[in-house]
CSV table of C-alpha atoms and ligand atoms in Angstrom, one decimal:
chain,number,residue,atom,x,y,z
T,1,MET,CA,-75.9,-33.0,121.3
T,2,ASP,CA,-77.5,-34.1,118.1
T,3,THR,CA,-80.5,-32.9,116.1
T,4,VAL,CA,-83.0,-35.2,117.7
T,5,LEU,CA,-81.9,-34.1,121.2
T,6,ALA,CA,-81.9,-30.4,120.3
T,7,LEU,CA,-85.5,-30.7,119.0
T,8,ALA,CA,-86.6,-32.7,122.0
T,9,TRP,CA,-85.0,-30.2,124.3
T,10,LEU,CA,-86.9,-27.3,122.7
T,11,ARG,CA,-90.2,-29.2,122.9
T,12,ALA,CA,-89.6,-30.0,126.5
T,13,ALA,CA,-88.7,-26.4,127.2
T,14,ALA,CA,-91.9,-25.1,125.5
T,15,THR,CA,-94.0,-27.5,127.7
T,16,ALA,CA,-92.1,-26.5,130.9
T,17,VAL,CA,-92.5,-22.8,130.2
T,18,GLU,CA,-96.2,-23.3,129.6
T,19,GLN,CA,-96.7,-25.4,132.7
T,20,HIS,CA,-94.8,-22.9,134.9
T,21,GLU,CA,-96.0,-19.7,133.2
T,22,LYS,CA,-98.0,-18.6,136.3
T,23,GLU,CA,-95.0,-19.2,138.7
T,24,LEU,CA,-92.7,-17.2,136.4
T,25,THR,CA,-95.3,-14.4,136.2
T,26,GLU,CA,-95.7,-14.3,140.0
T,27,LEU,CA,-91.9,-14.2,140.6
T,28,ASP,CA,-91.6,-11.3,138.0
T,29,ALA,CA,-94.6,-9.5,139.5
T,30,ALA,CA,-92.7,-9.4,142.9
T,31,ILE,CA,-89.5,-7.8,141.7
T,32,GLY,CA,-90.2,-6.9,138.0
T,33,ASP,CA,-93.1,-6.2,135.8
T,34,GLY,CA,-94.9,-9.6,135.7
T,35,ASP,CA,-94.3,-10.5,132.1
T,36,HIS,CA,-91.6,-13.1,132.3
T,37,GLY,CA,-94.0,-16.1,132.1
T,38,ALA,CA,-95.9,-14.7,129.1
T,39,ASN,CA,-92.7,-13.6,127.4
T,40,LEU,CA,-91.2,-17.1,127.5
T,41,ARG,CA,-94.5,-18.9,126.7
T,42,ARG,CA,-94.9,-16.8,123.5
T,43,GLY,CA,-91.3,-17.1,122.6
T,44,PHE,CA,-91.0,-20.9,122.9
T,45,ALA,CA,-94.4,-21.4,121.1
T,46,ALA,CA,-92.9,-19.5,118.2
T,47,VAL,CA,-89.7,-21.5,118.3
T,48,LEU,CA,-91.3,-24.9,117.7
T,49,PRO,CA,-92.6,-24.3,114.2
T,50,ALA,CA,-89.4,-22.3,113.3
T,51,VAL,CA,-87.1,-25.2,113.9
T,52,GLU,CA,-89.2,-28.0,112.4
T,53,GLY,CA,-87.3,-29.8,109.7
T,54,LEU,CA,-83.9,-28.3,110.4
T,55,ASP,CA,-81.2,-30.9,110.2
T,56,SER,CA,-78.3,-30.0,112.5
T,57,PRO,CA,-78.2,-29.1,116.2
T,58,GLY,CA,-76.4,-25.9,115.4
T,59,ALA,CA,-79.2,-24.8,113.0
T,60,VAL,CA,-81.9,-25.9,115.4
T,61,LEU,CA,-80.5,-24.0,118.4
T,62,GLY,CA,-79.3,-21.0,116.3
T,63,THR,CA,-82.8,-20.6,114.8
T,64,ALA,CA,-84.4,-21.0,118.2
T,65,GLY,CA,-82.2,-18.1,119.4
T,66,THR,CA,-83.1,-15.8,116.5
T,67,THR,CA,-86.8,-16.6,117.0
T,68,LEU,CA,-86.6,-15.7,120.7
T,69,ILE,CA,-84.8,-12.4,119.9
T,70,SER,CA,-87.5,-11.4,117.4
T,71,LYS,CA,-90.6,-12.6,119.4
T,72,VAL,CA,-89.8,-11.9,123.1
T,73,GLY,CA,-90.2,-8.3,124.3
T,74,GLY,CA,-88.3,-7.9,127.5
T,75,ALA,CA,-84.7,-8.4,128.5
T,76,SER,CA,-84.9,-12.2,128.6
T,77,GLY,CA,-85.6,-12.7,124.9
T,78,PRO,CA,-82.3,-11.2,123.6
T,79,LEU,CA,-80.4,-12.8,126.5
T,80,TYR,CA,-81.7,-16.3,125.9
T,81,GLY,CA,-81.6,-15.6,122.1
T,82,LYS,CA,-78.0,-14.6,122.0
T,83,ALA,CA,-77.1,-17.5,124.3
T,84,LEU,CA,-78.8,-20.1,122.0
T,85,ARG,CA,-77.2,-18.5,118.9
T,86,ALA,CA,-73.8,-18.7,120.4
T,87,MET,CA,-74.4,-22.3,121.4
T,88,GLY,CA,-75.6,-23.2,117.9
T,89,ALA,CA,-72.6,-21.5,116.3
T,90,ALA,CA,-70.2,-23.4,118.5
T,91,LEU,CA,-71.9,-26.7,117.7
T,92,THR,CA,-71.8,-25.9,114.0
T,93,ALA,CA,-68.0,-25.2,114.3
T,94,GLY,CA,-67.6,-28.7,115.8
T,95,SER,CA,-67.1,-27.8,119.5
T,96,PRO,CA,-68.1,-30.2,122.2
T,97,PHE,CA,-71.3,-29.3,124.1
T,98,ALA,CA,-69.3,-28.2,127.2
T,99,ASP,CA,-67.6,-25.5,125.0
T,100,ALA,CA,-71.0,-24.6,123.4
T,101,LEU,CA,-72.4,-24.0,126.9
T,102,ASP,CA,-69.4,-21.8,127.8
T,103,ALA,CA,-70.0,-19.8,124.6
T,104,ALA,CA,-73.7,-19.4,125.5
T,105,LEU,CA,-72.9,-18.1,129.0
T,106,ALA,CA,-70.2,-15.7,127.6
T,107,ALA,CA,-72.6,-14.3,125.0
T,108,LEU,CA,-75.3,-13.6,127.6
T,109,ARG,CA,-72.8,-12.1,130.0
T,110,LYS,CA,-71.5,-9.9,127.3
T,111,LEU,CA,-74.9,-8.6,126.3
T,112,GLY,CA,-76.3,-8.2,129.9
T,113,GLY,CA,-73.1,-7.2,131.7
T,114,ALA,CA,-74.2,-9.3,134.8
T,115,ALA,CA,-71.7,-11.2,137.0
T,116,PRO,CA,-72.5,-14.1,139.3
T,117,GLY,CA,-74.2,-12.7,142.4
T,118,ASP,CA,-76.1,-9.9,140.6
T,119,LYS,CA,-79.4,-11.9,141.0
T,120,THR,CA,-80.0,-12.7,137.3
T,121,MET,CA,-80.2,-15.8,135.1
T,122,VAL,CA,-76.4,-15.8,135.2
T,123,ASP,CA,-76.7,-17.2,138.7
T,124,ALA,CA,-78.3,-20.4,137.3
T,125,TRP,CA,-76.4,-20.6,134.1
T,126,ALA,CA,-72.9,-20.3,135.6
T,127,PRO,CA,-73.2,-23.3,138.0
T,128,ALA,CA,-75.0,-25.3,135.4
T,129,VAL,CA,-72.2,-24.8,132.8
T,130,ALA,CA,-69.6,-25.6,135.4
T,131,ALA,CA,-71.4,-28.8,136.6
T,132,TYR,CA,-71.8,-30.0,133.0
T,133,ARG,CA,-68.1,-29.3,132.3
T,134,SER,CA,-67.0,-31.3,135.4
T,135,THR,CA,-69.5,-34.2,135.1
T,136,GLY,CA,-70.7,-34.4,131.5
T,137,SER,CA,-74.2,-34.9,133.0
T,138,TYR,CA,-77.3,-33.0,131.9
T,139,ALA,CA,-78.9,-34.1,135.2
T,140,ALA,CA,-76.0,-32.6,137.2
T,141,ALA,CA,-76.3,-29.3,135.2
T,142,ALA,CA,-80.1,-29.2,135.9
T,143,GLU,CA,-79.5,-29.8,139.6
T,144,ALA,CA,-76.8,-27.0,139.7
T,145,ALA,CA,-79.1,-24.6,137.9
T,146,ALA,CA,-81.9,-25.3,140.4
T,147,GLN,CA,-79.6,-24.7,143.3
T,148,GLY,CA,-78.3,-21.5,141.7
T,149,ALA,CA,-81.9,-20.2,141.2
T,150,LEU,CA,-82.7,-20.9,144.8
T,151,ALA,CA,-79.5,-19.1,145.9
T,152,THR,CA,-80.8,-15.9,144.3
T,153,VAL,CA,-83.5,-15.5,147.0
T,154,PRO,CA,-81.3,-13.5,149.6
T,155,LEU,CA,-79.4,-11.6,146.9
T,156,GLN,CA,-80.0,-7.9,146.1
T,157,ALA,CA,-80.4,-7.4,142.3
T,158,ARG,CA,-77.7,-5.4,140.6
T,159,LYS,CA,-78.9,-5.8,137.0
T,160,GLY,CA,-82.2,-5.6,135.2
T,161,ARG,CA,-85.5,-4.3,136.3
T,162,ALA,CA,-85.3,-5.8,139.8
T,163,SER,CA,-82.2,-3.6,140.5
T,164,TYR,CA,-84.6,-0.6,140.6
T,165,LEU,CA,-86.0,-2.0,143.9
T,166,GLY,CA,-82.6,-1.9,145.6
T,167,PRO,CA,-82.7,-3.7,148.9
T,168,ARG,CA,-86.4,-4.5,148.4
T,169,SER,CA,-85.4,-7.0,145.7
T,170,THR,CA,-84.1,-9.4,148.4
T,171,GLY,CA,-86.2,-12.3,149.7
T,172,HIS,CA,-87.5,-13.2,146.2
T,173,GLN,CA,-86.2,-15.8,143.7
T,174,ASP,CA,-85.1,-14.3,140.4
T,175,PRO,CA,-87.5,-15.1,137.6
T,176,GLY,CA,-84.8,-15.5,134.9
T,177,ALA,CA,-82.7,-17.8,137.1
T,178,THR,CA,-85.9,-19.8,137.7
T,179,SER,CA,-86.7,-20.2,134.0
T,180,THR,CA,-83.0,-21.1,133.4
T,181,ALA,CA,-83.4,-23.9,135.8
T,182,LEU,CA,-86.5,-25.1,133.9
T,183,LEU,CA,-84.6,-25.0,130.6
T,184,PHE,CA,-81.7,-27.2,132.0
T,185,ARG,CA,-84.3,-29.5,133.6
T,186,ALA,CA,-86.0,-29.8,130.2
T,187,LEU,CA,-82.6,-30.7,128.7
T,188,ALA,CA,-82.0,-33.4,131.3
T,189,ASP,CA,-85.5,-34.8,130.8
T,190,ALA,CA,-85.2,-34.8,127.0
T,191,ALA,CA,-81.9,-36.6,127.2
S,1,ADP,P1,-87.9,-7.6,131.6
S,1,ADP,O1,-87.1,-7.5,132.8
S,1,ADP,O2,-87.5,-6.7,130.4
S,1,ADP,O3,-89.4,-7.5,131.9
S,1,ADP,P2,-88.2,-10.5,131.6
S,1,ADP,O4,-89.2,-10.3,132.7
S,1,ADP,O5,-88.7,-11.4,130.5
S,1,ADP,O6,-87.7,-9.1,131.0
S,1,ADP,O7,-86.9,-11.2,132.2
S,1,ADP,C1,-86.4,-10.8,133.5
S,1,ADP,C2,-85.2,-11.6,133.8
S,1,ADP,O8,-84.1,-11.3,132.9
S,1,ADP,C3,-84.6,-11.3,135.2
S,1,ADP,O9,-85.2,-12.1,136.2
S,1,ADP,C4,-83.1,-11.7,135.0
S,1,ADP,O10,-82.9,-13.1,135.3
S,1,ADP,C5,-82.9,-11.5,133.5
S,1,ADP,N1,-82.1,-10.3,133.3
S,1,ADP,C6,-82.5,-9.0,133.3
S,1,ADP,N2,-81.5,-8.2,133.0
S,1,ADP,C7,-80.4,-9.0,132.9
S,1,ADP,C8,-79.0,-8.7,132.7
S,1,ADP,N3,-78.5,-7.5,132.5
S,1,ADP,N4,-78.1,-9.8,132.6
S,1,ADP,C9,-78.6,-11.1,132.8
S,1,ADP,N5,-79.9,-11.3,133.0
S,1,ADP,C10,-80.8,-10.3,133.1
S,2,MG,MG1,-90.4,-8.7,133.2
């Protein structure tokens, strides 16, 4: 991960979130409050000008995280924000990208308290991080995130707004796991 790739990743993520805003909104309307697409579009639109001109991948990803925390109302802003900040801090400390991904997942699990199987973005993050660790491939991470998102469909939500629906949260793909798959796909495409 270098500065050029970090910037290209965020640009690709902003484009992906914009292109898939409607899909994310519809998924969140089914088991949440319908704001996930707009939340992320607004957040990533604010990220791009904030990171322009920064000259290390740690600074780029850390600033992106801080921007998401301040611009995104809703659970996903602080969750993605903390994850990106932890990733940035790990890269600045000289850690390899696999360790930076671990740090990101740990930060979002600490903030949200979700475990794998709770039908949240953790269900896409965890397999993506594991796939990157074992293969060193961004494409493998993206594929694992997509599979993880798909696997949330039959699950009952135990964290976040969707958990208020109890058993009625089954049969729908989790919006945050879906956007996580988009972000890992954006990374693979940017690389
Ligand atoms: P909100 O739920 O506040 O409206 P968003 O709609 O932007 O926020 O994001 C919803 C997504 O956030 C969910 O689909 C889920 O993936 C993720 N999420 C919510 N709560 C948690 C949590 N405690 N831990 C991990 N992810 C969570
Ligand atoms: Mg929502």
